[in-house]
Coordinates of C-alpha atoms in Angstrom, one line a residue:
X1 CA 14.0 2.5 31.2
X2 CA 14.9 3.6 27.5
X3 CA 16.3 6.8 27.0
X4 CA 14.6 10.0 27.8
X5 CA 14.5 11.3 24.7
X6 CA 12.1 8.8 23.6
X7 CA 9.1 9.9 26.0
X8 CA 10.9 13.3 24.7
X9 CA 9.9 13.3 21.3
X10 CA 6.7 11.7 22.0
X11 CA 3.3 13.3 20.7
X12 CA 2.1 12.3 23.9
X13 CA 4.4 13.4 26.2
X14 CA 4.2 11.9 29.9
X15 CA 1.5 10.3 29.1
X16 CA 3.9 7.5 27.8
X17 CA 6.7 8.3 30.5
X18 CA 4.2 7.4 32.9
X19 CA 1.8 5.1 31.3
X20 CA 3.2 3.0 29.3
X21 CA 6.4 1.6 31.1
X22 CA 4.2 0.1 34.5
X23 CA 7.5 -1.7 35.6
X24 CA 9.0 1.2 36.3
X25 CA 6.9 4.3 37.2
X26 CA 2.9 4.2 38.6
X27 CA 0.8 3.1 35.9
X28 CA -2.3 4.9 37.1
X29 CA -3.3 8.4 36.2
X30 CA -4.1 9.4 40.0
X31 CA -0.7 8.0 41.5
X32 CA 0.9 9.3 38.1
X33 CA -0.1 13.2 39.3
X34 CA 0.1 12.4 42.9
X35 CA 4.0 11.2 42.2
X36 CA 5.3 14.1 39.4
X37 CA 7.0 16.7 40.9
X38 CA 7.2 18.3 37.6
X39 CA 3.7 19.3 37.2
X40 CA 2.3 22.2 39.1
X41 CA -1.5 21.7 40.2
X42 CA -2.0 25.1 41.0
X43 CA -4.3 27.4 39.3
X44 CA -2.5 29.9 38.5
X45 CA 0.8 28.7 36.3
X46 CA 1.7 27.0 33.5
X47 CA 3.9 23.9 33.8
X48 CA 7.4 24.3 35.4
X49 CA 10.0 22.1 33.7
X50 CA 11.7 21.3 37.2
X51 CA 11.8 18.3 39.0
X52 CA 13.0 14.8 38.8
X53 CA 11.4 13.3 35.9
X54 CA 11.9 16.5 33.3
X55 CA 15.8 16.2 34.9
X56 CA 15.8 13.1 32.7
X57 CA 14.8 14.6 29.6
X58 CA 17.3 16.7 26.9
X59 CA 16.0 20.4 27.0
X60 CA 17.2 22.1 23.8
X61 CA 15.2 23.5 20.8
X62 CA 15.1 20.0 19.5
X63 CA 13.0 18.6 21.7
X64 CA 9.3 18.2 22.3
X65 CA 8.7 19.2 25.8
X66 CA 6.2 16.2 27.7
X67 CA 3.2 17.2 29.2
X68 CA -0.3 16.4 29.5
X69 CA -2.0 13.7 27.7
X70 CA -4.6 15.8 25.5
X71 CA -5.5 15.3 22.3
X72 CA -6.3 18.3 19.1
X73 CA -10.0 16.5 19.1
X74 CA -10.7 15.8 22.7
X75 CA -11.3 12.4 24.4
X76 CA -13.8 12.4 26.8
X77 CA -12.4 9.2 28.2
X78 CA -9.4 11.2 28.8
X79 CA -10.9 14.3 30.2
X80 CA -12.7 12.4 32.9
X81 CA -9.8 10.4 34.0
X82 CA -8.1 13.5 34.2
X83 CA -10.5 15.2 36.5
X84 CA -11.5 12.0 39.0
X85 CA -7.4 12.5 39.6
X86 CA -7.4 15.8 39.8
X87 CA -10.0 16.2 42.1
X88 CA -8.7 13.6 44.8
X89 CA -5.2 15.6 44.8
X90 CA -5.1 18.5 47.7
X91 CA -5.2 21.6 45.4
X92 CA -6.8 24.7 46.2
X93 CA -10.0 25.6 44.0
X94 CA -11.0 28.8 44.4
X95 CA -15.0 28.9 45.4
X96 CA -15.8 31.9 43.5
X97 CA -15.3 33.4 39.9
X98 CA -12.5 36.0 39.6
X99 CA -13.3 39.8 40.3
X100 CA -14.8 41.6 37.8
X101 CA -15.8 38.1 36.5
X102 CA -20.1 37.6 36.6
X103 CA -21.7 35.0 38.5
X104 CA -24.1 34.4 35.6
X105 CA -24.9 35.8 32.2
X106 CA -28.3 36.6 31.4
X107 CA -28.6 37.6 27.8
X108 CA -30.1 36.5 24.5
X109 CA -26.4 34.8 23.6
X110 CA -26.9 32.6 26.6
X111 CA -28.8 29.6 25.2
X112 CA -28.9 25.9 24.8
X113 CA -29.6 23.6 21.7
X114 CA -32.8 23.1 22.9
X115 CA -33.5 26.8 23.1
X116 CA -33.0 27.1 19.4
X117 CA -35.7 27.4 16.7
X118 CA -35.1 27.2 12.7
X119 CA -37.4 30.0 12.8
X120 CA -35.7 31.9 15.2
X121 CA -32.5 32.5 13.4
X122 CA -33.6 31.5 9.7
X123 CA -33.8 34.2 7.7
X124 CA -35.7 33.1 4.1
X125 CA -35.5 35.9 1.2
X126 CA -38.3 36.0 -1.2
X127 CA -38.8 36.1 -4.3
X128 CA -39.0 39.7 -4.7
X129 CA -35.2 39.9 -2.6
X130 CA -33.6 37.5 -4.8
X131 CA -34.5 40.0 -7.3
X132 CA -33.1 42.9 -5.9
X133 CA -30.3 41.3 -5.3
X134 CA -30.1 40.6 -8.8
X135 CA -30.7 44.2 -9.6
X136 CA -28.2 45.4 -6.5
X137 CA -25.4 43.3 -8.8
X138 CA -26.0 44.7 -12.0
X139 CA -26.4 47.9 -10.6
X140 CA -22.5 47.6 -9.0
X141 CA -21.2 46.2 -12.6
X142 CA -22.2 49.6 -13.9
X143 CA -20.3 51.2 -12.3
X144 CA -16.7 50.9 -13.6
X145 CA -15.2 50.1 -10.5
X146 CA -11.7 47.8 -10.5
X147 CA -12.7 44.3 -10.5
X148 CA -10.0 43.0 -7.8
X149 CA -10.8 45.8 -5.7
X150 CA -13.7 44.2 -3.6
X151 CA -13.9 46.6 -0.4
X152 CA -15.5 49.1 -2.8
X153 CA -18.9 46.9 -2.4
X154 CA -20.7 48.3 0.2
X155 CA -24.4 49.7 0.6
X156 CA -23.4 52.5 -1.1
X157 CA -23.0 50.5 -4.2
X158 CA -24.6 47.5 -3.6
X159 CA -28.4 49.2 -3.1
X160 CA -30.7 46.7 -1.2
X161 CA -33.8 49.1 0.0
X162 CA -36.2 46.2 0.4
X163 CA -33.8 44.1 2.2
X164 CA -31.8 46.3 4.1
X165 CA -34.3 46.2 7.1
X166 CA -34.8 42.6 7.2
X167 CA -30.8 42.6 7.1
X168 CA -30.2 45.4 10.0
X169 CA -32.3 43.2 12.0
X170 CA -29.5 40.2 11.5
X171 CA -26.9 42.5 12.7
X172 CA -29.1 42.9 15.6
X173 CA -29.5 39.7 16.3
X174 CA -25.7 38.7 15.5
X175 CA -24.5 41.4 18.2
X176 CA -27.6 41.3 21.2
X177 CA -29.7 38.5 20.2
X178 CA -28.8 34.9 20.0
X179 CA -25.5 35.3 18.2
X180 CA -26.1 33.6 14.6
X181 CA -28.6 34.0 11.9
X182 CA -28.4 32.6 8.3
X183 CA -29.7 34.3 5.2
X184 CA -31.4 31.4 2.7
X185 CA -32.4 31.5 -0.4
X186 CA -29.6 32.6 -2.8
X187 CA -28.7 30.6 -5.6
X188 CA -24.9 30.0 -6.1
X189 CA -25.1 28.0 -9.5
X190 CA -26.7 31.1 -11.2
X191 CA -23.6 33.4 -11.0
X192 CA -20.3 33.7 -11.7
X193 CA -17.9 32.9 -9.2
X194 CA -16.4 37.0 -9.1
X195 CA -20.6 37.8 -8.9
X196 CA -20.8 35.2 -5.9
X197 CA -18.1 37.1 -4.0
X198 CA -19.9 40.5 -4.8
X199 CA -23.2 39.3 -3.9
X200 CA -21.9 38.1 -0.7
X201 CA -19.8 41.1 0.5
X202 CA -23.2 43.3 -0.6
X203 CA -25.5 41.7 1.7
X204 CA -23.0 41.2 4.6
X205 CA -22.0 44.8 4.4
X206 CA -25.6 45.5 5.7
X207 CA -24.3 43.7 9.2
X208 CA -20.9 44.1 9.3
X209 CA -19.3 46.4 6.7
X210 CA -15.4 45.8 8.2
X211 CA -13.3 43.2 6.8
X212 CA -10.4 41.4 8.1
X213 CA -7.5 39.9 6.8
X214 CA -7.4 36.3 7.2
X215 CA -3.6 35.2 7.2
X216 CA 0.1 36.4 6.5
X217 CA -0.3 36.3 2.8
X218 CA -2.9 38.9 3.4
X219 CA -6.2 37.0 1.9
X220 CA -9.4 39.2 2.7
X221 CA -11.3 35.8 1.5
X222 CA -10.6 31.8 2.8
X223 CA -12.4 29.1 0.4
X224 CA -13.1 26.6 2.6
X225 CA -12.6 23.4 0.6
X226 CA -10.8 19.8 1.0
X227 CA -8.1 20.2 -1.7
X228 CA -6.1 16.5 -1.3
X229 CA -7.8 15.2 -4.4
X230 CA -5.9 17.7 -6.4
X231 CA -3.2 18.6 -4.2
X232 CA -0.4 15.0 -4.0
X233 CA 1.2 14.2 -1.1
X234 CA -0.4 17.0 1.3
X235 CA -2.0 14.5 4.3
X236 CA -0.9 17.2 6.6
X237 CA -2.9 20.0 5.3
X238 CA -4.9 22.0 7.4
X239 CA -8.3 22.0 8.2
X240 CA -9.9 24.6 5.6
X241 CA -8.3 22.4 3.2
X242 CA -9.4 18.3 4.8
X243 CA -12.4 17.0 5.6
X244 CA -11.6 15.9 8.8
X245 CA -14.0 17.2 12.1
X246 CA -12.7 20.1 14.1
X247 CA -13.7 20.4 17.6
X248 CA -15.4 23.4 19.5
X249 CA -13.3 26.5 18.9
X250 CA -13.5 30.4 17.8
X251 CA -11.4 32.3 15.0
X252 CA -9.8 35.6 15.3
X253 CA -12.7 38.0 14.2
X254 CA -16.2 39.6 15.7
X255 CA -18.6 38.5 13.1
X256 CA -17.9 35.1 11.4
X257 CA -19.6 35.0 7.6
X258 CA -19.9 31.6 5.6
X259 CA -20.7 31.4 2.5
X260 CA -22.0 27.5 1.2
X261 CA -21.3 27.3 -2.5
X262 CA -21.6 23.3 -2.4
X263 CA -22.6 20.8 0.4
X264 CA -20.6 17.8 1.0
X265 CA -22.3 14.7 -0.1
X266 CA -22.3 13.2 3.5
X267 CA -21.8 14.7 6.7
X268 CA -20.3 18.5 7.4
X269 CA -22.9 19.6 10.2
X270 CA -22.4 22.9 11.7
X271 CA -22.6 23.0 15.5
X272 CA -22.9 26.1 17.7
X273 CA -22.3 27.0 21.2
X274 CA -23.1 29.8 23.3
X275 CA -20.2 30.9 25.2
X276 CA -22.2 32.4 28.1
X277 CA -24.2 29.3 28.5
X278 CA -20.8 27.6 28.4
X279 CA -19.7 30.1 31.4
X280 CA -21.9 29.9 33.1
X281 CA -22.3 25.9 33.8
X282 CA -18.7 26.1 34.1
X283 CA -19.0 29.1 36.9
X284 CA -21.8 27.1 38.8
X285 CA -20.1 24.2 38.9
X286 CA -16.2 25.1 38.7
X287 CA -15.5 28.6 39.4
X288 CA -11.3 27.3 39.5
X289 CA -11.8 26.5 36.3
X290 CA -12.7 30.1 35.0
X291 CA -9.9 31.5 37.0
X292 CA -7.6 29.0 34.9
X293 CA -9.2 29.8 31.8
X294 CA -8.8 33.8 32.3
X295 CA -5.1 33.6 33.1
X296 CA -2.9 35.2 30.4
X297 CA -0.4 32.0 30.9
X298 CA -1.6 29.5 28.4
X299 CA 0.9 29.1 25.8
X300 CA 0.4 29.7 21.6
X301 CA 2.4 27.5 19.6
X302 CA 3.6 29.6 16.9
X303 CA 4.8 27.2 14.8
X304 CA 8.0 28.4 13.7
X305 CA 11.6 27.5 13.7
X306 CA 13.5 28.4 16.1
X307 CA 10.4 27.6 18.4
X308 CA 8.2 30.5 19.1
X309 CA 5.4 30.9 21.1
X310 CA 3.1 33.8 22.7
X311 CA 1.0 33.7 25.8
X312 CA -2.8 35.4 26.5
X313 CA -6.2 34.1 28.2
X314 CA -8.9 31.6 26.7
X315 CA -11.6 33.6 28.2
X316 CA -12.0 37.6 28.1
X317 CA -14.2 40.4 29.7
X318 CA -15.9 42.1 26.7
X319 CA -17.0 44.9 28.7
X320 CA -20.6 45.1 29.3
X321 CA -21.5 42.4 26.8
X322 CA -19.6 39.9 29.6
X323 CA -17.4 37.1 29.5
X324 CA -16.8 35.2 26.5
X325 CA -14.0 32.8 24.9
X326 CA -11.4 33.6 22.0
X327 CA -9.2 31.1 21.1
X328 CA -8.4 27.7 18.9
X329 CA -7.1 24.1 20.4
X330 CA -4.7 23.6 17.8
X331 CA -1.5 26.6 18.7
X332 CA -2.5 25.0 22.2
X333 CA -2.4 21.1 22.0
X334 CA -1.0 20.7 18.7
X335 CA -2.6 18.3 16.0
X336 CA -2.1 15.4 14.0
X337 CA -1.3 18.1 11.3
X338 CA 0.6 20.8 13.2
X339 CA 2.2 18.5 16.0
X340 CA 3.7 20.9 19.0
X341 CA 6.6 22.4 18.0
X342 CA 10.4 21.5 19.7
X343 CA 11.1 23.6 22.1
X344 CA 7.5 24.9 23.5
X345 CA 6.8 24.6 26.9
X346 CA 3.6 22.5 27.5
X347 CA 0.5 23.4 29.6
X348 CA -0.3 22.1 32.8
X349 CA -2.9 19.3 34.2
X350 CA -5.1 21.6 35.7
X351 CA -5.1 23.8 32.0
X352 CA -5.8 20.4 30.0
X353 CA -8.7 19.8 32.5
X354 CA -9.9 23.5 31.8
X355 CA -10.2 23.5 27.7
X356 CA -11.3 20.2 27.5
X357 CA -14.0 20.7 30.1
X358 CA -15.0 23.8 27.5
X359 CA -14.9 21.4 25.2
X360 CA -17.2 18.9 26.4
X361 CA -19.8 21.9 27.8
X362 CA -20.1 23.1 24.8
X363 CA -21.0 19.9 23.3
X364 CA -23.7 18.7 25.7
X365 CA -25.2 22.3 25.2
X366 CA -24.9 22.5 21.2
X367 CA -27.4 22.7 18.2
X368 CA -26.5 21.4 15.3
X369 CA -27.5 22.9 11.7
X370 CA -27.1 21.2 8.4
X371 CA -26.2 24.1 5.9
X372 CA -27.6 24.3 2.2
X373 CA -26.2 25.4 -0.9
X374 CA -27.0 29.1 -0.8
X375 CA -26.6 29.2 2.5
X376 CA -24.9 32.9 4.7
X377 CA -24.0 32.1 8.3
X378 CA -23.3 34.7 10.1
X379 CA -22.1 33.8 13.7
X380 CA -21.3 36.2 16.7
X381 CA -17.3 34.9 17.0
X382 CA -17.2 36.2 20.5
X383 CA -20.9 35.2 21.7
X384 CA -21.0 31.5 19.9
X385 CA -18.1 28.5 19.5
X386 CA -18.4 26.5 16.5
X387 CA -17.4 23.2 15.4
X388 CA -18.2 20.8 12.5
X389 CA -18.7 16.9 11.6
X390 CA -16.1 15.5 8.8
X391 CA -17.8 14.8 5.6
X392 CA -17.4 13.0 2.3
X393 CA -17.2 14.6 -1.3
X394 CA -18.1 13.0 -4.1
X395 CA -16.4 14.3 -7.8
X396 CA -19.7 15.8 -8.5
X397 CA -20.1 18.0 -5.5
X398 CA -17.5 19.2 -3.2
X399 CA -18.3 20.8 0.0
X400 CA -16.7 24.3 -0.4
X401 CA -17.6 27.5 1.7
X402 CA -16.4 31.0 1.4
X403 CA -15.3 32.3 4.9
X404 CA -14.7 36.5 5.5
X405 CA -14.0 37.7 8.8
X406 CA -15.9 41.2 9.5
X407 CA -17.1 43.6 11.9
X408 CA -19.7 46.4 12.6
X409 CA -18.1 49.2 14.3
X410 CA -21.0 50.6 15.7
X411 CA -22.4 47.4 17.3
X412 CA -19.0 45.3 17.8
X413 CA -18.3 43.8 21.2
X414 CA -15.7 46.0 23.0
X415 CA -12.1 44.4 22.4
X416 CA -10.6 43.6 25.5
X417 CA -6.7 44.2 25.7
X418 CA -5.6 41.2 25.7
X419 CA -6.9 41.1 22.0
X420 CA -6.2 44.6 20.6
X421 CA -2.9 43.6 19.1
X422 CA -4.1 40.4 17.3
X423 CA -7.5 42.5 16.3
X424 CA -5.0 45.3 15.1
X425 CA -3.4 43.1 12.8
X426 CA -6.5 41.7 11.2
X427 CA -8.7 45.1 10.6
X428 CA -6.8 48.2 11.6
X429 CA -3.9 49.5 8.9
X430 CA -1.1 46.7 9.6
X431 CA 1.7 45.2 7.3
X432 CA -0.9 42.4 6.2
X433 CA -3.7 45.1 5.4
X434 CA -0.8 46.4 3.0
X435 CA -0.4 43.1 0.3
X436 CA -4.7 42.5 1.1
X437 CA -5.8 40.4 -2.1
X438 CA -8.9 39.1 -2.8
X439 CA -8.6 35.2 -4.4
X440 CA -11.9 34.6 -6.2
X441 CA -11.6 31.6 -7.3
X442 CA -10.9 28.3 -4.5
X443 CA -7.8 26.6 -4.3
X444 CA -4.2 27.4 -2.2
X445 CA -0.2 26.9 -3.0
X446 CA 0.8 23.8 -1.7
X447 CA 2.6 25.6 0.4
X448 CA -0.5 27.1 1.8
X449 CA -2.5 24.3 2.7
X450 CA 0.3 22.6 4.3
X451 CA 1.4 26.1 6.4
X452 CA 0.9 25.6 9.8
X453 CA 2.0 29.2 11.2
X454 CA -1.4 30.8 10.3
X455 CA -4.1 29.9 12.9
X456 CA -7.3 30.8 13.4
X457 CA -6.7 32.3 16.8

C-alpha cells in the first residue's frame, strides 16, 4: 500500500484509502463502513480519529485529516450510496425528533415549489412609486448629509408615504408569510451607482432598517459579481466573485436583500427552499437525522493557519417561529476553492448523510425564479435556503447583484444561543462595526476575492 500520507493529503480522504486500492482494503462502500473502526456511526459525535486505519496516517497540523467522501456541490450518486450503507449497518436511529423539537411545522414559511405563485410574492411598483422614489432620492440629496455615511438613509429621510404600506406588507410577509418577496420595477440604468445604493437602502429600510456587516474588512455592502476577467490568475476566488453554481445554503443574517443591477447573459436562476418544509419531510421520514443535524458538534473550518476551527448545530430552535437551518457547506466540506484546511478534524458518515440529505430535500421541494434587472429580493435567511445555477457573462452585460444583510427588530426571528455571538458580531457594536465602510462601486483586492476566512455562515 503507498504511504499514508497520500490518502492523507487527499481531497477525498477515505474515500481513496478505501476505494481506490481494491487489492488491499474492501472496495465497496457498505463493507468499507462495516470494516472502519475509525468512523463512529452513532448519532451523536463527530468522527474519532482512533482506530487502525487513522493509526496509519501522520497527524500533525500538516495534514488533511480523511473522512467522508462528500463533495462542496453534492452528488446525489454519492449521497444514496452513502445511505443504502448506512442503513444496512446496526446503528441506533432515534424514532422521534429531539425534545423541544416539533413534529411538524405549520406555517406560511412551510411550502413547496409548487405552492408558489409569481403573484404571491411579486411585488410590481407603478408608475406613480417609481416616482416617489424618484422624489424620496432627491429629497435625501438635500439634505447635506456625508455621502459615505449610508446608515443615515432611513424612512426618516428617505420619505416613501405612498409606498410605505405596500412595503410594511413585504416585511410581513418576509417574517410570517412565505419568507421572500421581490420588489420590481426599478430601473438601475437611470441612476448613478452612489443613487442605486441609496435607493436601495431607502426602500429596504421600510422591512428591515438594521444592517449587518458582511466580513472582517467590515463591508456593510457585498457586490456580487464574477471578477476573473479583470482579476489574473485568481481561479480560486470565491463564489461572490465566480460564476460557478452554489448549492442549497443560508448566510449569516435574518433578512437577506439582493439587489440585480445586471443579469447574466445565460443562466444564474435563483432557487429557494423553505426550511420548514425541508424539516419536516426530513422529521417524517428521519427523525435521526434532525437529532444529527441539531447537535452543536459539526465542525467550522476556519480557514486559518495554524488550523482553526469552531463547532455549533446546522439546525436551531427559533423560539416560537420553530425550527429552522443556519449554516453554509463550504467551512463544512471544504470546496474546490477553500479545500479543508490541515489539521481539522473531519465529520462523520452519519453527518455527511445528514447535510447532504438537506441538500437534496431542499431540491426536490424548490422554486426556482429568474431575476431581472431592477429586481429587490428580499428572502427570510432563517425561513428559506437558497441556491443558484452558474451562468455566463458576456462583455456587454455582467451579472452583478448588490447583497446587504439586515434585520427588523421588531419582527426578527428570536436568535437562538447558539447564534448570538456570530449575530453579535454582524449587527450589535463589535470590532467589525468599528472600520464599517460602505464600497459603492463593485470590485474587491485580489486579496479579497481569493480570502477564504470570511464565510457566509
Amino acid at each position: 500500500m503507498p504511504p499514508a500520507t497520500t490518502f492523507a493529503s487527499s481531497p477525498t480522504g477515505l474515500h481513496n484509502l478505501f476505494l481506490t486500492h481494491e487489492h488491499t482494503v474492501p472496495s465497496s462502500y457498505e463493507a468499507r463502513l462495516r470494516a472502519d473502526a475509525a468512523v463512529p456511526l452513532s448519532l451523536d459525535s463527530t468522527l474519532s480519529t482512533d482506530g487502525p486505519f487513522y493509526d496509519k496516517i501522520d497527524r500533525d497540523e500538516d495534514t488533511v485529516w480523511p473522512g467522508p467522501d462528500i463533495q462542496w456541490m453534492p452528488s446525489h450518486e454519492t449521497y444514496v450510496a452513502r445511505a443504502k450503507a448506512l442503513a444496512k449497518l446496526a446503528i441506533h436511529r432515534p424514532t422521534r425528533v429531539p425534545a423541544g423539537f416539533p413534529d411538524v411545522v405549520i406555517e406560511p414559511w412551510a411550502w413547496t415549489g409548487n405552492d408558489t405563485r409569481e403573484e404571491d410574492y411579486v411585488l410590481r411598483l407603478s408608475d406613480a412609486e417609481v416616482t416617489e422614489v424618484d422624489a424620496a432620492l432627491a429629497h435625501y440629496k438635500t439634505l447635506g448629509l456625508p455621502s459615505t455615511e449610508l446608515d443615515t438613509v432611513q424612512p426618516s429621510t428617505f420619505p416613501l408615504p405612498l409606498l410605505e404600506p405596500r412595503l410594511r406588507d413585504v416585511a410581513g410577509q418576509v417574517h410570517e408569510g412565505l419568507g421572500f418577496q421581490i420588489i420590481r420595477g426599478l430601473e438601475p440604468r437611470r441612476y448613478t451607482a452612489w443613487e442605486n445604493i441609496v435607493i436601495y437602502l431607502g426602500i429596504t429600510s421600510y422591512v428591515a432598517d438594521k444592517r449587518a456587516v458582511q466580513d472582517s474588512s467590515g463591508n456593510m455592502l457585498i457586490h456580487i459579481k464574477d471578477l476573473g476577467y479583470k482579476i489574473a490568475n485568481s481561479d480560486m476566488r470565491q463564489s461572490p466573485y465566480a460564476s460557478n453554481a452554489q448549492p442549497f445554503h443560508n448566510d449569516v443574517c435574518d433578512v437577506l436583500a439582493m439587489y440585480v443591477q445586471e443579469e447574466a447573459a445565460e443562466g444564474g436562476e435563483s432557487h429557494l427552499a423553505s426550511s420548514a418544509k425541508v424539516y419536516n419531510e426530513i422529521a417524517a421520514n428521519r427523525p435521526d437525522a434532525i437529532h444529527t443535524l441539531s447537535q452543536p458538534n459539526w465542525i467550522f473550518d476556519k480557514h486559518r493557519v495554524p488550523a482553526f476551527y469552531n463547532t455549533r448545530a446546522l439546525l436551531f430552535n427559533f423560539g416560537a417561529r420553530g425550527p429552522a437551518f443556519c449554516f453554509s457547506r463550504r467551512p463544512i466540506t471544504g470546496s474546490p476553492t477553500s479545500p479543508r484546511s490541515p489539521g481539522v478534524p473531519p465529520m462523520s458518515e452519519v453527518q455527511a448523510e445528514a447535510i447532504d440529505m438537506v441538500h437534496f430535500t431542499a431540491w426536490k421541494n424548490k422554486v426556482t425564479i429568474k431575476l431581472r434587472r431592477g429586481d429587490i429580493q428580499l428572502i427570510n435567511n432563517l425561513a428559506c435556503q437558497h441556491a443558484r445555477e452558474n451562468f455566463v457573462d458576456k462583455p456587454l452585460q455582467r451579472r452583478q447583484i448588490i447583497r446587504l444583510w439586515l434585520r427588523n427588530e421588531d419582527m426578527a426571528w428570536e436568535t437562538p444561543e447558539g447564534l448570538k455571538k456570530t449575530w453579535f458580531e454582524k449587527y450589535g457594536d463589535s470590532e467589525r462595526r468599528k472600520i464599517a465602510t460602505w464600497n459603492i462601486l463593485p470590485g474587491a483586492l485580489r486579496e479579497r476575492v481569493l480570502f477564504r476566512s470570511d464565510s457566509c455562515s
